[in-house]
Coordinates of C-alpha atoms in Angstrom, one line a residue:
Chain A
M1 CA 0.6 -15.6 -45.1
T2 CA -2.8 -14.1 -46.5
E3 CA -2.8 -16.8 -49.3
L4 CA -2.5 -19.5 -47.0
I5 CA -5.1 -18.5 -44.5
G6 CA -7.2 -15.8 -46.0
Y7 CA -7.4 -12.0 -45.5
N8 CA -9.9 -12.3 -42.5
T9 CA -8.0 -14.7 -40.7
A10 CA -4.8 -12.8 -41.1
L11 CA -6.4 -9.9 -39.7
A12 CA -7.8 -11.7 -36.7
L13 CA -4.4 -13.2 -36.3
V14 CA -2.9 -9.7 -35.7
G15 CA -5.3 -8.9 -33.4
A16 CA -5.3 -12.2 -31.3
L17 CA -1.1 -11.7 -31.3
L18 CA -1.4 -8.4 -29.8
F19 CA -4.3 -9.2 -27.6
G20 CA -2.7 -12.3 -26.1
F21 CA 0.4 -10.6 -25.3
S22 CA -1.2 -7.7 -23.4
S23 CA -3.8 -10.0 -21.4
G24 CA -0.6 -12.0 -20.4
H25 CA 1.3 -9.0 -19.7
V26 CA -1.7 -7.7 -17.4
G27 CA -2.5 -11.2 -16.2
A28 CA 0.6 -11.9 -14.4
F29 CA -0.3 -9.0 -12.0
V30 CA -3.9 -10.1 -11.8
Y31 CA -2.5 -13.6 -10.8
L32 CA -0.2 -12.2 -8.2
R33 CA -2.7 -10.0 -6.9
K34 CA -5.1 -13.1 -6.7
A35 CA -7.9 -11.4 -8.5
S36 CA -8.6 -14.2 -11.1
L37 CA -12.0 -14.7 -9.9
L38 CA -12.9 -11.0 -9.7
S39 CA -11.8 -10.8 -13.4
D40 CA -13.9 -13.7 -14.2
S41 CA -17.1 -12.0 -12.4
L42 CA -16.4 -8.8 -14.2
A43 CA -16.3 -10.8 -17.5
H44 CA -19.7 -12.4 -17.0
A45 CA -21.1 -9.0 -15.9
T46 CA -20.5 -7.8 -19.3
L47 CA -23.4 -9.7 -20.8
P48 CA -26.4 -7.9 -19.8
G49 CA -24.5 -4.6 -21.0
L50 CA -23.7 -6.2 -24.3
I51 CA -27.3 -7.2 -25.1
I52 CA -28.5 -3.9 -24.3
G53 CA -25.9 -2.1 -26.3
F54 CA -27.2 -4.1 -29.2
L55 CA -30.9 -3.1 -28.7
V56 CA -29.9 0.5 -28.2
S57 CA -28.0 0.4 -31.5
T58 CA -30.6 -1.3 -33.3
F59 CA -33.2 1.2 -32.2
L60 CA -31.0 4.0 -33.1
G61 CA -30.4 2.7 -36.6
I62 CA -26.5 2.3 -36.0
E63 CA -25.0 -0.2 -38.5
E64 CA -25.2 -3.4 -36.6
K65 CA -21.6 -4.3 -37.6
N66 CA -20.5 -1.3 -35.2
S67 CA -19.3 -3.1 -32.3
G68 CA -18.3 0.2 -30.5
V69 CA -21.9 0.6 -28.7
L70 CA -21.8 -3.0 -27.6
L71 CA -18.6 -3.0 -26.1
L72 CA -19.3 0.4 -24.4
G73 CA -22.6 -1.3 -22.9
A74 CA -20.4 -4.3 -21.8
G75 CA -18.1 -2.0 -20.0
V76 CA -20.7 -0.2 -18.1
S77 CA -22.5 -3.6 -17.2
A78 CA -19.1 -4.8 -16.0
L79 CA -18.4 -1.7 -13.9
F80 CA -21.9 -2.1 -12.3
G81 CA -21.1 -5.4 -11.2
V82 CA -17.8 -4.3 -9.8
V83 CA -19.6 -1.6 -7.8
V84 CA -22.4 -4.2 -6.6
I85 CA -19.6 -6.5 -5.5
Q86 CA -17.8 -3.8 -3.4
W87 CA -21.3 -2.8 -2.2
I88 CA -22.1 -6.3 -0.9
T89 CA -18.5 -6.7 0.6
A90 CA -18.8 -3.6 2.7
R91 CA -22.4 -3.1 3.5
T92 CA -23.4 -6.8 4.2
K93 CA -22.1 -9.7 6.3
L94 CA -21.6 -11.7 3.1
G95 CA -18.1 -12.4 2.1
F96 CA -16.2 -11.4 -0.9
D97 CA -16.4 -14.9 -2.6
T98 CA -20.1 -15.2 -2.1
A99 CA -20.3 -11.5 -3.7
I100 CA -18.2 -12.6 -6.6
A101 CA -20.4 -15.8 -7.1
A102 CA -23.7 -13.9 -6.7
V103 CA -22.8 -11.2 -9.3
L104 CA -21.2 -13.6 -11.7
S105 CA -24.1 -15.9 -12.1
V106 CA -27.0 -13.2 -11.5
F107 CA -25.5 -10.8 -14.2
F108 CA -24.9 -13.7 -16.7
G109 CA -28.5 -15.1 -15.9
F110 CA -30.1 -12.0 -16.8
G111 CA -27.7 -11.5 -19.8
I112 CA -28.9 -14.9 -21.2
V113 CA -32.6 -14.0 -20.4
L114 CA -32.1 -10.7 -22.5
L115 CA -30.3 -12.6 -25.3
T116 CA -33.2 -15.3 -25.5
G117 CA -35.6 -12.3 -25.7
V118 CA -33.4 -10.5 -28.6
Q119 CA -33.3 -13.8 -30.6
S120 CA -36.8 -14.0 -30.8
M121 CA -37.1 -10.4 -32.4
P122 CA -37.7 -9.7 -35.9
V123 CA -34.5 -7.6 -36.4
G124 CA -31.6 -9.0 -38.1
Q125 CA -27.7 -9.5 -37.0
Q126 CA -28.4 -10.9 -33.6
A127 CA -26.9 -14.1 -34.5
G128 CA -23.5 -12.3 -34.2
L129 CA -24.0 -12.0 -30.5
E130 CA -23.4 -15.3 -29.6
D131 CA -19.8 -14.6 -30.7
Y132 CA -19.3 -12.5 -27.8
I133 CA -20.0 -15.5 -25.5
L134 CA -17.5 -18.4 -26.8
G135 CA -15.4 -16.0 -29.1
S136 CA -15.4 -16.0 -32.8
V137 CA -12.9 -14.2 -35.0
S138 CA -14.7 -15.0 -38.0
G139 CA -16.3 -11.7 -38.4
M140 CA -13.5 -9.4 -37.2
L141 CA -13.0 -6.3 -39.4
L142 CA -10.1 -4.1 -40.0
Q143 CA -11.9 -1.4 -37.5
D144 CA -12.0 -4.1 -34.9
V145 CA -8.3 -5.2 -35.2
V146 CA -7.3 -1.6 -35.1
L147 CA -9.2 -1.0 -32.0
V148 CA -8.2 -4.3 -30.3
G149 CA -4.5 -3.7 -31.6
L150 CA -4.3 -0.1 -30.2
V151 CA -5.8 -0.7 -26.8
S152 CA -3.5 -3.7 -26.3
I153 CA -0.6 -1.8 -26.9
M154 CA -1.8 0.9 -24.6
C155 CA -2.3 -1.8 -21.9
S156 CA 1.0 -3.4 -22.1
A157 CA 2.8 0.3 -22.1
A158 CA 1.2 0.9 -19.1
V159 CA 2.4 -2.3 -17.6
V160 CA 5.8 -1.4 -18.5
V161 CA 5.6 2.1 -17.1
Y162 CA 3.9 1.2 -13.8
H163 CA 5.9 -2.2 -13.4
R164 CA 7.7 -1.0 -10.3
P165 CA 4.6 0.5 -8.4
L166 CA 2.5 -2.4 -9.4
T167 CA 4.9 -4.8 -8.0
A168 CA 5.5 -2.9 -4.7
F169 CA 1.5 -2.4 -4.4
I170 CA 1.0 -6.3 -4.7
F171 CA 3.8 -7.2 -2.8
D172 CA 3.8 -4.9 0.1
P173 CA 0.9 -1.9 -0.3
V174 CA 2.5 0.2 2.5
L175 CA 5.8 0.4 0.8
S176 CA 3.9 1.7 -2.5
E177 CA 1.9 4.0 -0.3
M178 CA 5.0 5.6 1.3
A179 CA 7.0 5.7 -2.1
G180 CA 4.1 8.0 -3.4
Y181 CA 1.7 5.4 -5.1
A182 CA -1.6 5.5 -3.4
Q183 CA -2.9 1.9 -2.6
H184 CA -6.4 3.2 -4.0
R185 CA -4.6 4.5 -7.2
M186 CA -2.8 1.5 -7.8
S187 CA -5.7 -1.0 -7.2
F188 CA -7.8 1.2 -9.5
L189 CA -5.1 1.0 -12.4
L190 CA -4.9 -2.9 -12.0
S191 CA -9.0 -3.2 -12.0
L192 CA -9.0 -0.6 -15.1
L193 CA -6.4 -2.5 -17.0
T194 CA -8.4 -5.9 -16.3
L195 CA -11.7 -4.2 -17.4
V196 CA -10.3 -3.0 -20.4
I197 CA -8.5 -6.2 -21.5
T198 CA -11.9 -8.0 -20.8
I199 CA -14.0 -5.9 -23.2
I200 CA -11.4 -6.0 -26.3
G201 CA -10.9 -9.7 -25.6
L202 CA -14.8 -10.4 -25.8
K203 CA -14.7 -10.8 -29.5
I204 CA -11.7 -13.1 -29.8
V205 CA -12.1 -15.4 -26.8
G206 CA -15.7 -14.8 -25.5
L207 CA -17.0 -13.4 -22.2
I208 CA -16.9 -17.0 -20.5
L209 CA -13.3 -17.7 -21.2
V210 CA -11.6 -14.5 -21.1
V211 CA -10.7 -15.1 -17.4
A212 CA -8.2 -17.8 -19.1
M213 CA -6.0 -15.5 -20.8
L214 CA -5.6 -13.3 -17.6
T215 CA -4.7 -16.5 -15.5
I216 CA -3.2 -19.5 -17.5
P217 CA -0.3 -17.9 -19.3
A218 CA 0.5 -16.2 -15.8
A219 CA 0.3 -19.6 -14.1
T220 CA 2.4 -21.3 -16.6
A221 CA 5.2 -18.4 -16.7
R222 CA 5.1 -18.4 -13.0
L223 CA 6.4 -22.1 -12.9
W224 CA 9.5 -21.0 -14.9
T225 CA 10.4 -17.7 -13.6
T226 CA 11.7 -16.2 -10.4
G227 CA 11.0 -12.5 -10.8
V228 CA 8.2 -10.3 -11.6
W229 CA 9.9 -8.8 -14.8
S230 CA 10.4 -12.0 -16.2
M231 CA 7.2 -13.6 -15.4
S232 CA 5.2 -10.9 -16.8
L233 CA 7.1 -10.9 -20.1
L234 CA 6.9 -14.7 -20.5
S235 CA 3.2 -14.7 -19.5
A236 CA 2.9 -12.0 -22.3
L237 CA 4.5 -14.2 -24.8
F238 CA 2.8 -17.2 -23.8
G239 CA -0.6 -15.3 -24.3
S240 CA 0.4 -14.2 -27.6
A241 CA 1.4 -17.6 -28.9
S242 CA -1.5 -19.3 -27.6
A243 CA -4.0 -16.8 -29.2
G244 CA -2.1 -17.0 -32.3
I245 CA -2.2 -20.6 -32.8
G246 CA -5.7 -20.9 -31.5
V247 CA -7.1 -18.3 -34.1
I248 CA -5.1 -20.3 -37.0
I249 CA -6.6 -23.5 -35.8
S250 CA -10.3 -22.4 -35.2
A251 CA -9.9 -20.8 -38.8
L252 CA -8.7 -24.2 -40.4
L253 CA -11.1 -26.1 -38.7
P254 CA -14.6 -24.3 -39.2
N255 CA -17.4 -24.1 -36.2
L256 CA -14.7 -24.4 -33.6
P257 CA -15.1 -21.1 -31.3
S258 CA -11.6 -19.7 -31.3
G259 CA -11.9 -18.7 -27.4
A260 CA -12.3 -22.6 -26.6
V261 CA -9.4 -23.6 -29.0
I262 CA -7.0 -20.9 -27.3
V263 CA -7.8 -22.3 -24.0
V264 CA -7.1 -25.7 -24.9
I265 CA -3.8 -24.7 -26.3
M266 CA -2.8 -22.7 -22.9
F267 CA -3.8 -25.7 -21.1
I268 CA -1.6 -28.0 -23.0
A269 CA 1.3 -25.2 -22.3
L270 CA 0.5 -25.4 -18.6
G271 CA 0.4 -29.2 -18.6
L272 CA 3.7 -29.4 -20.4
S273 CA 5.2 -26.9 -17.9
I274 CA 4.1 -28.5 -14.8
V275 CA 5.9 -31.6 -16.2
G276 CA 8.8 -30.0 -17.4
T277 CA 9.5 -27.8 -14.4
H278 CA 8.7 -30.8 -12.0
M279 CA 11.5 -32.8 -14.1
R280 CA 14.0 -30.0 -13.9
G281 CA 13.3 -29.6 -10.3
S282 CA 13.9 -33.2 -9.5
N283 CA 17.2 -33.3 -11.3
A284 CA 18.4 -30.4 -9.1
Chain B
M1 CA 16.7 19.2 13.7
S2 CA 14.6 18.7 16.8
A3 CA 15.7 16.1 19.2
D4 CA 12.4 14.5 19.0
A5 CA 11.9 11.9 16.1
I6 CA 8.2 11.8 16.7
S7 CA 5.7 14.3 18.7
V8 CA 2.3 13.0 19.2
T9 CA -0.3 15.2 21.1
E10 CA -4.1 14.4 21.9
L11 CA -4.2 11.9 19.1
T12 CA -7.3 9.9 18.8
V13 CA -8.0 7.5 15.9
D14 CA -11.2 5.6 15.0
Y15 CA -10.7 2.6 13.0
D16 CA -13.5 0.3 11.4
G17 CA -16.0 2.4 13.1
V18 CA -14.4 1.9 16.9
T19 CA -12.2 4.3 18.7
A20 CA -8.9 2.5 18.6
I21 CA -6.8 4.6 20.4
E22 CA -7.7 7.9 22.5
D23 CA -6.1 11.1 23.6
V24 CA -2.6 9.6 23.1
G25 CA 0.3 11.9 23.6
F26 CA 4.2 10.9 23.8
T27 CA 7.6 11.8 22.1
V28 CA 10.0 9.6 20.7
S29 CA 13.7 10.8 20.9
A30 CA 15.8 10.7 18.1
E31 CA 18.5 8.1 17.7
K32 CA 17.2 5.6 20.4
L33 CA 15.4 2.2 20.0
T34 CA 11.8 2.7 21.4
A35 CA 9.4 -0.1 22.1
I36 CA 5.7 0.3 21.8
V37 CA 4.3 -2.4 24.3
G38 CA 0.6 -3.3 25.4
P39 CA -1.7 -5.9 25.4
N40 CA -3.5 -7.5 22.4
G41 CA -6.2 -4.8 21.1
A42 CA -4.4 -1.9 22.6
G43 CA -4.3 -0.2 19.1
K44 CA -0.6 -0.6 18.7
S45 CA -1.0 -1.3 14.9
T46 CA -3.3 1.7 14.6
L47 CA -0.8 3.8 16.1
I48 CA 1.7 2.7 13.6
K49 CA -0.6 3.4 10.8
A50 CA -1.4 6.7 12.1
L51 CA 2.3 7.2 12.5
L52 CA 3.0 6.2 8.8
G53 CA 0.1 8.5 7.8
L54 CA -2.0 5.7 6.4
I55 CA -5.2 6.4 8.0
P56 CA -7.3 9.5 9.1
T57 CA -7.0 10.8 12.6
R58 CA -10.1 12.1 14.5
T59 CA -8.2 14.7 16.7
G60 CA -4.8 15.5 17.7
S61 CA -1.5 15.9 15.8
I62 CA 1.6 14.0 14.8
S63 CA 4.7 15.5 13.8
C64 CA 7.9 13.8 12.5
F65 CA 11.3 15.8 13.0
G66 CA 8.8 18.6 13.1
T67 CA 6.9 18.1 10.1
L68 CA 3.7 16.3 9.1
P69 CA 4.4 12.4 8.5
K70 CA 3.0 12.9 4.9
Q71 CA 5.7 15.3 4.1
Y72 CA 8.4 13.2 5.8
R73 CA 7.2 9.9 4.0
K74 CA 10.2 9.1 2.5
K75 CA 12.2 9.4 5.1
I76 CA 10.3 6.8 7.0
S77 CA 10.6 3.1 6.5
Y78 CA 8.2 0.5 7.6
V79 CA 8.9 -2.9 8.1
P80 CA 5.7 -5.1 8.2
Q81 CA 4.9 -8.2 10.2
R82 CA 6.2 -11.2 8.5
A83 CA 2.7 -13.1 8.2
Q84 CA 1.7 -9.8 5.9
I85 CA 3.8 -10.7 3.2
D86 CA 3.1 -13.5 0.7
W87 CA 6.6 -15.3 0.9
E88 CA 5.8 -17.1 -2.4
F89 CA 5.7 -14.0 -4.2
P90 CA 8.3 -14.2 -7.3
A91 CA 11.1 -12.2 -6.1
S92 CA 14.9 -12.6 -4.8
V93 CA 16.5 -11.1 -1.8
F94 CA 18.1 -8.8 -4.0
D95 CA 14.7 -7.7 -5.7
V96 CA 12.8 -7.3 -2.3
V97 CA 15.9 -4.9 -1.0
A98 CA 15.7 -3.0 -4.3
M99 CA 12.1 -2.0 -3.7
G100 CA 13.6 0.3 -0.9
L101 CA 14.9 2.4 -4.0
Y102 CA 11.6 2.5 -5.9
S103 CA 10.5 5.7 -4.6
E104 CA 14.0 7.2 -5.7
L105 CA 14.0 5.5 -9.0
G106 CA 10.5 6.7 -9.9
L107 CA 8.6 4.9 -12.9
L108 CA 11.4 4.4 -15.4
R109 CA 14.7 5.6 -14.3
Y110 CA 17.2 3.1 -15.0
F111 CA 18.5 1.0 -12.3
S112 CA 22.4 1.3 -12.6
S113 CA 25.3 -0.3 -11.2
A114 CA 25.5 2.1 -8.4
H115 CA 21.8 1.2 -7.1
K116 CA 22.9 -2.4 -7.4
D117 CA 26.2 -1.3 -5.3
R118 CA 23.8 0.1 -2.6
V119 CA 21.7 -3.0 -2.6
Q120 CA 24.6 -5.1 -2.1
S121 CA 26.1 -3.0 0.5
A122 CA 22.7 -2.9 2.6
L123 CA 22.6 -6.8 2.4
T124 CA 26.3 -6.9 3.7
D125 CA 25.0 -4.7 6.8
V126 CA 22.7 -7.3 7.7
D127 CA 25.1 -10.1 6.9
M128 CA 23.0 -11.5 3.8
A129 CA 25.2 -10.6 1.2
D130 CA 25.8 -14.4 0.1
F131 CA 21.8 -14.6 -0.3
A132 CA 21.0 -11.9 -2.8
A133 CA 20.0 -14.5 -5.5
R134 CA 17.8 -16.6 -3.2
Q135 CA 14.3 -16.7 -3.7
I136 CA 12.7 -15.0 -0.7
S137 CA 10.2 -18.5 -0.2
Q138 CA 13.5 -20.2 0.9
L139 CA 14.5 -18.0 3.9
S140 CA 14.3 -18.6 7.5
G141 CA 12.0 -16.2 9.6
G142 CA 15.1 -14.4 10.8
Q143 CA 16.5 -14.1 7.3
Q144 CA 13.0 -12.7 6.2
Q145 CA 13.4 -9.9 8.8
R146 CA 17.0 -9.2 7.9
V147 CA 16.1 -8.6 4.1
F148 CA 13.4 -6.2 5.3
L149 CA 16.0 -4.5 7.3
A150 CA 18.4 -4.2 4.7
R151 CA 15.4 -2.6 2.4
S152 CA 15.1 0.1 5.3
I153 CA 18.8 0.7 5.0
V154 CA 18.6 1.2 1.4
Q155 CA 15.8 3.6 1.6
D156 CA 18.4 5.6 3.8
A157 CA 15.2 6.4 6.3
E158 CA 15.9 8.3 9.2
L159 CA 13.0 6.8 11.1
I160 CA 12.5 2.9 10.9
L161 CA 9.1 1.4 12.1
L162 CA 8.8 -2.3 12.9
D163 CA 5.7 -4.3 13.7
E164 CA 6.8 -7.2 15.6
P165 CA 10.3 -7.9 14.4
F166 CA 10.6 -10.8 16.7
G167 CA 7.6 -12.5 16.1
G168 CA 8.2 -16.2 15.7
I169 CA 11.9 -16.0 15.4
D170 CA 14.3 -18.0 17.2
V171 CA 16.5 -16.5 20.1
K172 CA 19.8 -16.6 18.0
S173 CA 18.3 -14.6 15.2
E174 CA 16.6 -12.2 17.5
A175 CA 20.1 -11.3 18.9
V176 CA 21.4 -11.0 15.4
I177 CA 18.4 -8.5 14.6
V178 CA 19.0 -6.4 17.8
D179 CA 22.7 -6.1 16.9
I180 CA 21.6 -4.6 13.4
L181 CA 19.0 -2.5 14.9
R182 CA 21.6 -1.0 17.5
R183 CA 24.0 -0.7 14.9
Q184 CA 21.8 1.5 12.9
K185 CA 20.9 3.6 15.9
Q186 CA 24.8 4.4 16.2
Y187 CA 24.3 5.6 12.4
G188 CA 22.0 8.1 13.5
K189 CA 18.7 6.2 12.7
S190 CA 15.7 6.4 15.2
I191 CA 13.9 3.0 15.6
V192 CA 10.3 2.3 17.0
A193 CA 9.1 -1.2 17.0
V194 CA 6.0 -3.0 18.4
H195 CA 7.1 -5.3 20.9
H196 CA 5.7 -8.4 22.6
D197 CA 8.0 -10.0 25.0
L198 CA 8.1 -8.0 28.2
S199 CA 10.8 -10.0 29.4
T200 CA 13.1 -8.5 26.7
V201 CA 11.9 -4.9 26.7
T202 CA 14.7 -3.5 29.2
D203 CA 17.5 -5.7 27.5
Y204 CA 16.8 -4.3 23.9
F205 CA 15.2 -1.0 24.0
D206 CA 16.2 2.5 25.3
D207 CA 12.8 3.8 25.5
V208 CA 9.3 2.5 25.9
I209 CA 5.8 3.5 25.2
L210 CA 3.1 1.7 27.3
L211 CA -0.2 1.7 25.5
N212 CA -3.7 0.5 26.2
K213 CA -6.1 2.6 23.9
T214 CA -4.1 5.4 25.7
V215 CA -0.6 5.9 26.7
T216 CA -0.2 5.3 30.4
A217 CA 3.6 5.7 30.7
F218 CA 6.6 6.6 28.1
G219 CA 10.1 7.5 28.4
P220 CA 13.4 5.7 29.1
V221 CA 12.8 2.1 30.3
N222 CA 14.3 2.6 33.5
N223 CA 11.8 5.4 34.7
A224 CA 8.8 4.0 32.4
F225 CA 8.8 0.4 32.4
T226 CA 8.1 0.0 36.1
K227 CA 5.9 -2.7 37.6
A228 CA 3.2 -0.2 38.5
N229 CA 2.8 1.2 34.7
I230 CA 2.9 -2.2 33.4
E231 CA 0.1 -3.5 35.8
K232 CA -1.7 -0.4 34.9
T233 CA -1.4 -0.9 31.2
Y234 CA -2.2 -4.5 31.2
G235 CA -5.1 -4.2 33.8
V236 CA -3.9 -7.0 35.8
S237 CA -1.5 -7.6 38.9
N238 CA 1.5 -9.9 39.5
L239 CA 3.1 -9.7 36.2
D240 CA 6.5 -10.6 38.0
F241 CA 6.6 -14.0 35.8
L242 CA 6.6 -12.1 32.4
T243 CA 8.7 -9.4 33.2
G244 CA 11.2 -11.3 35.6
R245 CA 11.2 -8.3 38.0
A246 CA 10.5 -8.4 41.8

C-alpha cells in the first residue's frame, strides 16, 4: 500500500480511517440530539484560537510544525464560543438559533481578520494555516496521526461505555436522571466528545466541513437502521470509509482539499441511500 | 413501611423565577390511584418534577415511603407526556421497555435472556407482546402510552408518576390503560397521575389532590372531590357541565 500511495498518504489514511470511525460514532448521538448546528458553530469558533495559538507558538519560538499549541488554542476558542451561546440564550431574549448564527459568523469573521493579518507578517509557515480551514492531509506527521488515532479510539470507547445513558438521555432525559445519570453530566459528555472530535478533525476535514463528519454519516445510517446501537455503528463505518476514500483521492489528485473530497463522497453515499431505502420501502 | 407513599409538607417551589407552588401539603396513600387535578398553570408539572427530585425546592419537605425522593429514585418511575417524546427516535417497542432496566444494568452489564424475558413479560402485562419489534413511530397514542407503562413495570417501581396519561387518547384506549393501572395497584403499586378530565376523576381514581398553586383539598374522591372544592380550585362557579354532578 505504501508503495502505491506513498508513506505520507498511508499515514494520513490511518488517521482518517480512525477519525472517520469515531466522528461517525459520536455523530450518531449529535444527530439524534439535534445538535448539528451547535457543532457547526463550535467548529467555526475554533478559528480565532487557532490563529492566536499560531502567533503564541511563533513568538515563543516553538517549532511551527508542532500543532499542539494550535489545537489547544482552537479548543479554548470553541469553548468560549459555547459559553457565549449559552449566555446569549439564557440572559437575552434572543433565541438559540440566533445565538448559534451570531457566534458562528462573528468568531469566523474575527478569525479571518486575524488570518489575513498573520499572512502579511514576516514569519514563515503561516501558509499551512489554511489547511485547517478546508482540510489537508499532505502535511500530516507521524505524531499528528498518533494523536488523532489515540483520541479517536478514546472517543469511540466513551461512546461504547456510555451508550445506554446517552441513549436514555436523548430519548427521555428524566429516565436517565432517575437512573443516576444526571442530565447536565450527559449533556457535558456529549458536548465534550463533539468538541474533541472537532479539534482533531481540523487538519483532516477543516473547520468549515467538520460538521459534515458529525452529521452526514449519521443521517445515512439512520435511513438503514431502526436502533441506536446499529445506527451508531453503521454511521461509524460510513464515516470511516468516506474519510479513507476521500484521503486517497485527494492524494492522487493534487490540490484537492481532503475535507471537500470526503464530504462529496459522504454526500454520494447519502444520495444512494435515500434512493436505495426509498426503493426498498416502496417494494415492501 | 409507612402507609403513605408520599408525604409533602409546606412545599414551596420556584420555577423560572416565579413561585409555581406555594405552601403545598398533602399525603398520597400507598396502593391507591391518585389524581392531581387543577387548572392550567396550577403548578401540576412543577409538583411532579419536585416529587421526582428534579428541581430544587425553596421550603418544605417531601418524603417517599419515609425517605427523601433522591434516595428513593430507583423505586419511582415516571411516564412523561406523549408530546415530550420524539417518536421518530430509532427504537423498537422492545428497546423502549428495555430502557427501564438501564439503571439496573449499569454501563456495560450484559443484557441477558433473563432480562429479555422480563421485557417480554412486561409487554404481555400491557397486552403489547405482539408489538415488540414494532418501531415506536408506528404506534397509536394508546399503544405508545402502554409501552411506557410496560417500561414502568419492568423497572419494578413502587411508585408510578404519570403526566396526563390520557391526553389525546381515544375512549377505548383510555379504558385499557385504566385497567392496566388498576391491575398494577392490585400488585401493590402506588400510582399518581396528572389528570385533566374532571368528568372521569371519580370513575378512575381512588383519591384526588386538587391543586391551584396550593392544595385546596385532598383525600378520597368521595370526600375531597366536591363541587365546592372544585369551584374553589378553579375559581369559577357552575362547573356542573364538566363534572356531571348536581
